[in-house]
Short mmCIF file of C-alpha atoms in Angstrom, two decimals:
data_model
loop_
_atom_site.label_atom_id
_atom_site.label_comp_id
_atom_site.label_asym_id
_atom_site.label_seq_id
_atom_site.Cartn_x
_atom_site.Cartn_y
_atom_site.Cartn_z
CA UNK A 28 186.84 157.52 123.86
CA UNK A 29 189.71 159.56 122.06
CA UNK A 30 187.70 160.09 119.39
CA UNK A 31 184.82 161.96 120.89
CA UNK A 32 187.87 164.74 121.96
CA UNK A 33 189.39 165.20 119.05
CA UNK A 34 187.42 167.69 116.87
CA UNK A 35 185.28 168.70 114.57
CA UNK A 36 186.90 169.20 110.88
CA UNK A 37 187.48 172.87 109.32
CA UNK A 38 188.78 174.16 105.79
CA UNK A 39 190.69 177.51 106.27
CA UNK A 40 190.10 178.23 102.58
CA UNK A 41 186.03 178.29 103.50
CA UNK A 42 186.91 180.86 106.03
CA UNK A 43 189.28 183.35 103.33
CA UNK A 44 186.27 182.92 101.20
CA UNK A 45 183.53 183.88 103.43
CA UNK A 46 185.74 187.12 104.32
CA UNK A 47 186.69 187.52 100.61
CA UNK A 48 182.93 187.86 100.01
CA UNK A 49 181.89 190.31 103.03
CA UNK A 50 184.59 192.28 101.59
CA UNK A 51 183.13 192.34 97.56
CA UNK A 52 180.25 192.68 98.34
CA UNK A 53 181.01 195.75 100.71
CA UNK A 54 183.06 197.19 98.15
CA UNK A 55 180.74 196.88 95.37
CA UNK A 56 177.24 198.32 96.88
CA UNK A 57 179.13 200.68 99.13
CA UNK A 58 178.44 203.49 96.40
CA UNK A 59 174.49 203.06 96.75
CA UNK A 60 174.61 202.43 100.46
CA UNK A 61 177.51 204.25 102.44
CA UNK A 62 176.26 202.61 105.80
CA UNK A 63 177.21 199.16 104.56
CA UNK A 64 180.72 199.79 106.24
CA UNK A 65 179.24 199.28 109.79
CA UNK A 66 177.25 195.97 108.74
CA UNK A 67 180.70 195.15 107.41
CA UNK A 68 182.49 195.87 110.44
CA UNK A 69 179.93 194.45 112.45
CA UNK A 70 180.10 190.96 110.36
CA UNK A 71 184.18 190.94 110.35
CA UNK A 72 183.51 190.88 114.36
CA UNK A 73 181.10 188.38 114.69
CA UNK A 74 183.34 185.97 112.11
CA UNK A 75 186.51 186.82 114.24
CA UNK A 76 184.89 186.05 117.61
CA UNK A 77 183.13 183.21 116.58
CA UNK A 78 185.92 181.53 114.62
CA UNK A 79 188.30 182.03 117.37
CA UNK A 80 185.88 180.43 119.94
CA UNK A 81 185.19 177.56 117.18
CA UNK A 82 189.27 177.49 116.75
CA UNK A 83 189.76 176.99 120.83
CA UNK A 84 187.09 174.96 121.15
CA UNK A 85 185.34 172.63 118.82
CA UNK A 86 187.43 172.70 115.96
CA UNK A 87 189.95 169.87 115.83
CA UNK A 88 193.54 170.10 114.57
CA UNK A 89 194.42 170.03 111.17
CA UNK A 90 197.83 169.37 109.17
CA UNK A 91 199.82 172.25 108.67
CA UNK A 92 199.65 174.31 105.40
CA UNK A 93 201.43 177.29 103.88
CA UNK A 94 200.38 180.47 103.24
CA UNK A 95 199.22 180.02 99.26
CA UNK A 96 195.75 180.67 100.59
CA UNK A 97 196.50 183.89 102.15
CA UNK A 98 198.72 184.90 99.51
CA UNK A 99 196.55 184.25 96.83
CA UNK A 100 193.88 186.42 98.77
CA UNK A 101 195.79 189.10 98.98
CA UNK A 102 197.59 189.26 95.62
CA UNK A 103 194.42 188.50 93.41
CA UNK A 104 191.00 188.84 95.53
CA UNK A 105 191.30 191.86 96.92
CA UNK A 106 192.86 193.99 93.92
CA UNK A 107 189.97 192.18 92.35
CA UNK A 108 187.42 193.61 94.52
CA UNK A 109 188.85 197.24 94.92
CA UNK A 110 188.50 197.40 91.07
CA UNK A 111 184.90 196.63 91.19
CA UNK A 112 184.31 199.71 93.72
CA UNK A 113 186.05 202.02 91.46
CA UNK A 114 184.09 200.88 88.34
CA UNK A 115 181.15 200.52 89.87
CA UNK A 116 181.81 204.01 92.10
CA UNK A 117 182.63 205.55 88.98
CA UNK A 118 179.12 204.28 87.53
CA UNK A 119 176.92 205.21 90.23
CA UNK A 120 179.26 208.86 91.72
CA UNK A 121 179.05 210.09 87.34
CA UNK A 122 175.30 209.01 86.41
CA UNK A 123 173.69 209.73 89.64
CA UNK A 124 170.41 209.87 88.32
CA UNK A 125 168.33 211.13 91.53
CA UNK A 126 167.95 214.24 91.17
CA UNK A 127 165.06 214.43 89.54
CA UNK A 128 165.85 218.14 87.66
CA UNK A 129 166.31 217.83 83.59
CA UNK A 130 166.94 220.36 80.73
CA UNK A 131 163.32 220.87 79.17
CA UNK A 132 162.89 220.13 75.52
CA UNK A 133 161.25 222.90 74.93
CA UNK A 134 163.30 225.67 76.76
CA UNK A 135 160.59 228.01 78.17
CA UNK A 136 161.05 231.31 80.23
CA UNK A 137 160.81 229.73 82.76
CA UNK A 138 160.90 232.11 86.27
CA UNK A 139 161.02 235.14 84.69
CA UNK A 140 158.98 237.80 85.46
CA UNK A 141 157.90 240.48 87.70
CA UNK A 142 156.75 239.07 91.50
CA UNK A 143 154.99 241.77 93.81
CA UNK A 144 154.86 240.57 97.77
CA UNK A 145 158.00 238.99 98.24
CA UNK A 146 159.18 238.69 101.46
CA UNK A 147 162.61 239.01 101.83
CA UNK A 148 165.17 237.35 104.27
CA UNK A 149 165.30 240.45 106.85
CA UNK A 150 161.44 239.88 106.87
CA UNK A 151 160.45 243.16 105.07
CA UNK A 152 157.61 243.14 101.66
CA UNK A 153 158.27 244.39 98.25
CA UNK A 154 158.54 243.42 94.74
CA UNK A 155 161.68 241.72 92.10
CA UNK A 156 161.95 241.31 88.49
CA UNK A 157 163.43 238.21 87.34
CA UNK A 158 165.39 238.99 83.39
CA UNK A 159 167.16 235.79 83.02
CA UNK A 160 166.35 232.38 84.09
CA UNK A 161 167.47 228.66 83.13
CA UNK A 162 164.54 227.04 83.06
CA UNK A 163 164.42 223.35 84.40
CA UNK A 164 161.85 220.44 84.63
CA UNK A 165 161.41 218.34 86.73
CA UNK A 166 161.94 214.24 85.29
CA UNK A 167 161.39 210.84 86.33
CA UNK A 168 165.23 209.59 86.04
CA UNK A 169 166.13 205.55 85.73
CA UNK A 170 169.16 204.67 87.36
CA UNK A 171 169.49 201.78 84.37
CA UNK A 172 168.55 203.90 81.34
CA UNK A 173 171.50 206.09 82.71
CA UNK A 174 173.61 203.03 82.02
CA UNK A 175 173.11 202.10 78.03
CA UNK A 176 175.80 204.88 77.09
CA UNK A 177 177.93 202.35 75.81
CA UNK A 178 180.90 203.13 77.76
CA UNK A 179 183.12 200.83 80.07
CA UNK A 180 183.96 203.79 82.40
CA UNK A 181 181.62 206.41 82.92
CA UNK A 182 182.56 210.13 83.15
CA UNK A 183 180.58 213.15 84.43
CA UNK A 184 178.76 214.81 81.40
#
């Protein structure tokens, strides 16, 4: 009958490594999609809550270990994974390709010119001659063709 009470079995290092992975992987797409931090969060609460209940409850006792698991985590994992954010931040903050606004190959006049019936910001009519302009185009930008520079570390042009 003992044996029905005594528990289910657990490995602590499949726990680091599920949280060593919700952390990567927040780290690393964080630059494309800021809001990840809540689903983060969110997920670091559910594991907490549900390992503690599973720790009370249905998980069984287990020899004692030291803390080369933790340590290991923090020493190696998680330097690990805040270098990925900065080189894939530093990808994805220098090439951001989204814009959609180019240098034309052909550099035309772009705006300039004389424009009769403007209407101005205090709402009255007139007229404005445009001398200088930088002309832009608009482009159809790839976020991976913005990649093949050949560089480990990208830079802002």
């Amino acid at each position: 009958m003992n044996s029905h009470f005594n528990g289910t079995h657990y490995n602590l290092a499949e726990r680091y490594t599920d949280l060593t992975k919700v952390i990567f992987l927040c780290f690393f797409y964080s630059p494309l999609f800021p809001s990840i931090y809540f689903y983060c969060t969110a997920i670091f609460i559910q594991q907490y809550w549900s390992d503690k209940i599973s720790l009370l409850r249905i998980w069984g006792h287990q020899p004692l270990i030291g803390p080369q698991v933790s340590r290991f985590s923090r020493r190696f994992l998680l330097p690990l994974a805040l270098t990925a954010f900065a080189i894939v931040a530093s990808y994805f903050y220098a090439s951001f390709p989204y814009d959609n606004i180019c240098d034309p190959f052909e550099p035309e006049t772009g705006f300039a010119g004389k424009y009769n019936d403007v209407t101005f910001a205090n709402g009255t009519m007139g007229s404005i001659t445009v001398t200088n302009d930088d002309s832009v185009v608009f482009c159809q930008q790839e976020l991976v063709g913005s990649l093949d520079t050949g560089l480990f570390i990208k830079f802002p042009a």
